[in-house]
Every structure is written in structure tokens, then in C-alpha cells.
CSV table of C-alpha atoms in Angstrom, one decimal:
chain,number,residue,atom,x,y,z
A,1,MET,CA,32.4,141.4,-16.1
A,2,ILE,CA,28.9,141.4,-17.6
A,3,TYR,CA,26.2,143.8,-16.8
A,4,ARG,CA,22.7,144.4,-18.1
A,5,ILE,CA,21.4,147.2,-20.2
A,6,LYS,CA,17.9,147.9,-18.9
A,7,ILE,CA,15.8,148.4,-22.1
A,8,THR,CA,12.4,147.3,-21.2
A,9,LYS,CA,9.3,148.1,-23.2
A,10,ARG,CA,6.1,149.0,-21.5
A,11,PHE,CA,3.8,149.3,-24.5
A,12,LEU,CA,1.2,147.0,-23.0
A,13,ARG,CA,-0.5,149.5,-20.8
A,14,ALA,CA,-0.6,152.1,-23.5
A,15,CYS,CA,-2.2,149.7,-25.9
A,16,VAL,CA,-4.7,148.2,-23.4
A,17,LEU,CA,-5.8,151.5,-22.0
A,18,THR,CA,-6.2,153.0,-25.4
A,19,LEU,CA,-8.6,150.3,-26.3
A,20,LEU,CA,-10.5,150.3,-23.0
A,21,VAL,CA,-11.1,154.1,-22.9
A,22,GLY,CA,-12.0,154.4,-26.6
A,23,PHE,CA,-10.8,156.9,-29.0
A,24,SER,CA,-12.8,160.0,-27.9
A,25,LEU,CA,-12.2,160.1,-24.2
A,26,THR,CA,-9.3,161.7,-22.2
A,27,THR,CA,-7.9,159.7,-19.3
A,28,THR,CA,-4.7,159.4,-17.3
A,29,ALA,CA,-3.3,156.3,-15.6
A,30,GLN,CA,-0.1,155.8,-13.7
A,31,ASN,CA,1.6,153.1,-11.7
A,32,VAL,CA,4.8,152.2,-9.8
A,33,GLN,CA,6.4,148.8,-10.0
A,34,VAL,CA,9.2,147.4,-7.8
A,35,HIS,CA,11.0,144.3,-9.1
A,36,TYR,CA,13.5,142.2,-7.1
A,37,ASP,CA,15.9,140.7,-9.7
A,38,PHE,CA,17.3,137.2,-9.4
A,39,GLY,CA,19.6,137.4,-12.4
A,40,ARG,CA,22.8,137.9,-10.4
A,41,ASN,CA,22.0,134.7,-8.4
A,42,ILE,CA,21.4,132.6,-11.5
A,43,TYR,CA,24.5,133.9,-13.3
A,44,SER,CA,26.7,134.6,-10.4
A,45,SER,CA,29.9,134.5,-12.4
A,46,GLU,CA,28.6,136.6,-15.3
A,47,GLN,CA,26.1,139.0,-13.8
A,48,ASN,CA,27.5,139.6,-10.3
A,49,ASP,CA,27.1,143.3,-10.8
A,50,ARG,CA,23.5,143.1,-12.0
A,51,GLN,CA,21.1,145.4,-10.1
A,52,LYS,CA,19.1,144.0,-7.2
A,53,LEU,CA,16.0,146.2,-7.7
A,54,THR,CA,14.4,147.9,-10.7
A,55,ILE,CA,11.8,150.6,-9.9
A,56,THR,CA,9.5,151.5,-12.8
A,57,TYR,CA,7.2,154.6,-13.0
A,58,GLU,CA,4.7,154.7,-15.9
A,59,THR,CA,2.3,157.3,-17.1
A,60,PHE,CA,-0.3,157.0,-19.8
A,61,LYS,CA,-2.7,159.6,-21.2
A,62,ALA,CA,-5.3,159.0,-23.9
A,63,ASP,CA,-6.9,161.9,-25.9
A,64,ASN,CA,-9.0,162.5,-29.0
A,65,LEU,CA,-6.0,161.9,-31.3
A,66,GLY,CA,-4.5,158.9,-29.7
A,67,SER,CA,-2.3,158.5,-26.6
A,68,TRP,CA,0.9,159.5,-24.8
A,69,PHE,CA,3.0,157.0,-22.9
A,70,TYR,CA,6.1,157.5,-20.7
A,71,PHE,CA,8.1,155.4,-18.4
A,72,VAL,CA,11.4,155.4,-16.6
A,73,ASP,CA,13.3,152.4,-15.1
A,74,ILE,CA,15.7,153.1,-12.3
A,75,ASP,CA,18.2,150.3,-11.5
A,76,VAL,CA,19.3,150.1,-7.8
A,77,ARG,CA,22.4,148.4,-6.4
A,78,ASN,CA,23.9,148.4,-2.9
A,79,GLN,CA,25.4,151.8,-3.6
A,80,GLY,CA,22.1,153.3,-4.6
A,81,ALA,CA,20.5,154.2,-8.0
A,82,SER,CA,22.9,153.2,-10.7
A,83,GLY,CA,21.0,153.9,-13.9
A,84,ALA,CA,17.9,155.3,-15.5
A,85,TYR,CA,16.3,154.4,-18.8
A,86,THR,CA,13.3,156.1,-20.3
A,87,GLU,CA,10.9,155.8,-23.3
A,88,ILE,CA,8.5,158.4,-24.5
A,89,SER,CA,6.0,157.4,-27.2
A,90,ARG,CA,3.0,159.0,-29.0
A,91,GLU,CA,0.4,157.2,-31.0
A,92,PHE,CA,-2.0,158.9,-33.5
A,93,ASN,CA,-5.1,156.8,-34.3
A,94,LEU,CA,-5.9,156.5,-38.0
A,95,GLY,CA,-9.7,157.1,-37.7
A,96,ARG,CA,-12.1,156.8,-34.7
A,97,GLN,CA,-12.9,153.1,-35.3
A,98,SER,CA,-9.7,152.1,-37.1
A,99,PRO,CA,-7.3,149.5,-35.4
A,100,PHE,CA,-4.3,151.2,-37.1
A,101,ALA,CA,-2.2,154.0,-35.6
A,102,VAL,CA,1.1,155.8,-36.2
A,103,HIS,CA,3.7,155.1,-33.5
A,104,LEU,CA,6.5,157.6,-32.6
A,105,GLU,CA,9.0,156.9,-29.9
A,106,TYR,CA,12.2,158.1,-28.3
A,107,ASP,CA,14.5,155.9,-26.1
A,108,GLY,CA,17.5,156.8,-24.0
A,109,GLY,CA,19.1,157.0,-20.6
A,110,LEU,CA,22.3,157.0,-18.4
A,111,ASN,CA,24.1,154.5,-16.1
A,112,LEU,CA,27.3,154.1,-14.2
A,113,TYR,CA,29.2,153.2,-17.3
A,114,GLY,CA,28.1,156.1,-19.4
A,115,SER,CA,25.0,156.7,-21.5
A,116,TYR,CA,22.7,154.4,-23.4
A,117,GLN,CA,22.7,154.9,-27.1
A,118,ASN,CA,19.6,157.1,-27.9
A,119,SER,CA,17.3,156.0,-30.6
A,120,VAL,CA,14.1,157.2,-32.4
A,121,LEU,CA,11.5,154.9,-33.9
A,122,VAL,CA,8.5,155.5,-36.2
A,123,GLY,CA,6.0,153.1,-37.8
A,124,PRO,CA,2.5,151.6,-38.0
A,125,ALA,CA,0.8,149.9,-35.1
A,126,TYR,CA,-2.2,147.5,-35.2
A,127,ASN,CA,-4.2,147.2,-32.0
A,128,GLY,CA,-7.0,144.7,-31.3
A,129,HIS,CA,-9.1,143.2,-28.6
A,130,SER,CA,-11.7,140.5,-27.8
A,131,ALA,CA,-15.4,141.5,-27.5
A,132,ASP,CA,-15.2,141.8,-23.7
A,133,PHE,CA,-11.7,143.3,-23.7
A,134,SER,CA,-10.3,140.4,-21.6
A,135,LYS,CA,-7.8,139.8,-24.4
A,136,THR,CA,-5.8,142.6,-26.1
A,137,TRP,CA,-2.9,142.7,-28.5
A,138,SER,CA,-0.8,145.1,-30.5
A,139,ILE,CA,1.8,144.6,-33.3
A,140,GLN,CA,4.2,147.4,-34.3
A,141,LEU,CA,6.6,147.4,-37.2
A,142,MET,CA,9.0,150.4,-36.9
A,143,TYR,CA,12.0,152.0,-38.5
A,144,LYS,CA,14.6,152.4,-35.8
A,145,GLN,CA,17.5,154.9,-35.9
A,146,LEU,CA,20.3,154.6,-33.4
A,147,ILE,CA,21.9,158.1,-32.8
A,148,LYS,CA,25.7,158.5,-32.8
A,149,SER,CA,27.0,158.8,-29.3
A,150,GLY,CA,30.8,159.1,-28.7
A,151,ASP,CA,32.4,156.2,-30.5
A,152,LYS,CA,29.1,154.4,-31.0
A,153,LYS,CA,28.1,154.9,-34.6
A,154,ALA,CA,24.6,155.7,-35.9
A,155,LEU,CA,22.8,152.6,-37.3
A,156,PRO,CA,19.5,152.4,-39.1
A,157,GLY,CA,17.4,149.3,-38.4
A,158,VAL,CA,14.0,147.7,-38.1
A,159,GLN,CA,12.1,146.7,-35.0
A,160,LEU,CA,9.1,144.3,-34.7
A,161,THR,CA,7.1,144.5,-31.4
A,162,GLY,CA,4.3,142.2,-30.2
A,163,VAL,CA,2.3,143.1,-27.1
A,164,TRP,CA,-0.4,141.1,-25.4
A,165,GLY,CA,-2.7,141.2,-22.3
A,166,ILE,CA,-5.0,138.5,-21.0
A,167,THR,CA,-7.2,138.9,-17.9
A,168,PHE,CA,-8.8,135.8,-16.4
A,169,GLY,CA,-10.0,134.2,-13.1
A,170,ASN,CA,-12.7,136.8,-12.6
A,171,THR,CA,-10.2,139.6,-13.3
A,172,LYS,CA,-7.9,138.4,-10.4
A,173,TRP,CA,-5.1,137.4,-12.8
A,174,THR,CA,-3.4,139.2,-15.6
A,175,PHE,CA,-0.9,137.6,-18.1
A,176,SER,CA,0.8,140.3,-20.1
A,177,GLY,CA,4.0,141.2,-21.8
A,178,PHE,CA,5.9,142.0,-25.0
A,179,ALA,CA,8.4,140.6,-27.4
A,180,ASP,CA,10.9,142.8,-29.3
A,181,PHE,CA,13.0,141.8,-32.3
A,182,TRP,CA,15.3,144.4,-33.7
A,183,THR,CA,18.4,144.9,-35.8
A,184,GLY,CA,21.2,146.7,-34.0
A,185,TYR,CA,24.6,146.4,-32.3
A,186,ILE,CA,25.3,143.2,-30.4
A,187,PRO,CA,26.8,144.4,-27.1
A,188,GLU,CA,30.3,142.9,-26.8
A,189,TRP,CA,33.3,144.5,-25.1
A,190,ASP,CA,35.8,143.1,-27.7
A,191,THR,CA,33.9,144.7,-30.6
A,192,ASP,CA,33.2,147.9,-28.6
A,193,GLY,CA,29.5,147.1,-29.1
A,194,GLN,CA,29.7,147.7,-32.9
A,195,LYS,CA,29.0,144.2,-34.1
A,196,LYS,CA,25.7,144.2,-36.0
A,197,GLY,CA,23.0,141.5,-35.5
A,198,LEU,CA,19.5,140.5,-34.4
A,199,VAL,CA,18.6,141.4,-30.8
A,200,ILE,CA,15.7,139.7,-29.0
A,201,LEU,CA,14.1,140.8,-25.8
A,202,ALA,CA,10.8,139.5,-24.2
A,203,GLU,CA,9.3,140.2,-20.8
A,204,PRO,CA,6.2,138.2,-20.0
A,205,GLN,CA,4.5,139.2,-16.7
A,206,LEU,CA,2.0,137.3,-14.5
A,207,TRP,CA,0.1,139.4,-11.9
A,208,TYR,CA,-2.3,138.5,-9.1
A,209,ASN,CA,-4.6,141.5,-8.6
A,210,ILE,CA,-5.2,141.8,-4.9
A,211,ASN,CA,-7.5,144.8,-5.6
A,212,LYS,CA,-7.6,147.7,-8.0
A,213,SER,CA,-4.6,149.4,-6.3
A,214,ILE,CA,-2.1,146.6,-5.6
A,215,SER,CA,-0.9,143.6,-7.6
A,216,VAL,CA,1.9,141.1,-6.9
A,217,GLY,CA,3.6,138.9,-9.5
A,218,THR,CA,6.7,138.1,-11.6
A,219,GLU,CA,8.4,139.2,-14.7
A,220,TRP,CA,10.7,137.0,-16.8
A,221,GLU,CA,13.3,138.8,-18.9
A,222,ILE,CA,14.3,136.5,-21.8
A,223,SER,CA,16.9,137.9,-24.1
A,224,ASN,CA,19.5,137.0,-26.8
A,225,ASN,CA,22.3,139.3,-27.9
A,226,PHE,CA,21.0,141.9,-25.4
A,227,ILE,CA,23.4,141.8,-22.4
A,228,TYR,CA,27.0,143.0,-22.6
A,229,ARG,CA,29.4,140.1,-22.3
A,230,THR,CA,33.2,139.9,-22.1
A,231,GLY,CA,35.3,139.0,-25.0
A,232,ASN,CA,36.0,135.4,-23.6
A,233,SER,CA,32.3,134.7,-23.2
A,234,ASP,CA,30.2,133.2,-26.0
A,235,LYS,CA,27.0,133.2,-24.0
A,236,SER,CA,24.2,135.3,-25.6
A,237,PHE,CA,21.0,133.9,-24.1
A,238,TYR,CA,19.8,134.9,-20.6
A,239,PHE,CA,16.8,134.3,-18.4
A,240,ASN,CA,16.3,136.8,-15.6
A,241,PRO,CA,13.2,136.4,-13.4
A,242,THR,CA,11.9,138.9,-10.8
A,243,LEU,CA,9.4,139.0,-8.0
A,244,ALA,CA,7.4,142.3,-8.1
A,245,VAL,CA,4.7,144.4,-6.6
A,246,LYS,CA,2.7,147.0,-8.6
A,247,PHE,CA,0.9,150.1,-7.2
A,248,ASN,CA,-1.8,151.8,-9.3
A,249,LEU,CA,-1.8,155.4,-8.4
């Protein structure tokens, strides 16, 4: 049986809000997203135990030095909440007008099958935007250290992250997302998750902004070597779409 490790990245809001509020202001923003997942319907024989809902809570705070960002994803099945994954990051701006920053991050969580393997990341970030801030982007190149957990070995690696955000249609539409490429363990049962390789995860999102408080849209999780698979399965690529609603608090 195959199930999904929920390791989403939510760097977009941190990057966008940092740019919008500037480097000298202090602000806080938070939202809740509810995603109905169709992955178990598309891959009924492989992801029949995949969560039906994912609830995401995000908090962002900018200050004079940079920004804090935190999120937690909660996976929900028929039995109730079945897993929680969190990321906490801190960015330090390298100068008031500089597009460069230092990015520090911790990732980890728990699910029905045990714990996710914790990791810490550090590296430079480059943030940019168009003149009217309708287009924003960020590129992060980080050293990633997986922490030993039970029989899962510690593994050093590298992660490249690209983040983008485009607002159009008189601010009624937002196309945003991220793409991650990192070296790590390819999750396979027959190798106990210890096979090394390149892991890819991208989650583009399209939102229709009903007003400043509520948006509806979709997220497309596109991955390779990311989802646990059984020893008799050679499938590594998956496309898992959602329907979603977002509430800005």
C-alpha cells in the first residue's frame, strides 16, 4: 500500500509579504486553507489510503531584520486527523535594499506510521519583484541535513527551491507556487527508505480571490521519488490535484 508524505513548502507567502511590506515594517499575516484531495481517486490501487482533506495553517511576521514563517499541515482521513507536518523558517535580510537574505529552516512532523525524518536547512535566498509587485519570485539554494531517526540514517544534501507569485485580472486571480529539488532518500519499502536519489516536488496553485478574506482555487501536487511505494511498484511520478478554499484571518 502506498501513502503520501505531506511535505509541502509554503515559502511563497513569506517571500511575497516580505517584499510587499518592505524591510523596515513589522506586520503579521495568517491564513487557513482547506484542500479536498483527489489523489486516492486518480490512483485508487496505489493511494487508497491517501488523506481526503489537508488543513493548512500559516503565520508570517516581518520585522526590521527579515521575517519569520511557520505553517502546519494536518492530514484528515475518515478516522480523523492522521498526521501533522510543520516547517519553521527565519530569513535575515542582507541590507535594507538588498535582494539577498540568509534562510534558516526546520522541518518535521508525525503521522500514523511514525515520525517524519526531521531536517534542518540553511543557505542564501534571492528575492525579487516587478515594479508594481504583481509578479514576485524567490530562489533559495540550501544545505539540507536529515537528522538520524530510528533506523533512518542522517544524510547531508542540497536543496534548490524556486517560488513565484503572479496576480492578474484586476487582482481577482493569483497564480502561485513552488518547485523543490533536493538530494535525499527515495521512499521505498523494500529499501527501508534508505535509497539515495533526487526528489522533486512542485505545488502550483491557482486562486480566485472573492474578496480580501476568502479565495477559492486548486493546488496541483506534482512529484517524483516523493511518495512511498511498495517493493513491486516502479512508479515514481504522481499528480495529485485538490479543490481548496482559503481564509485570510
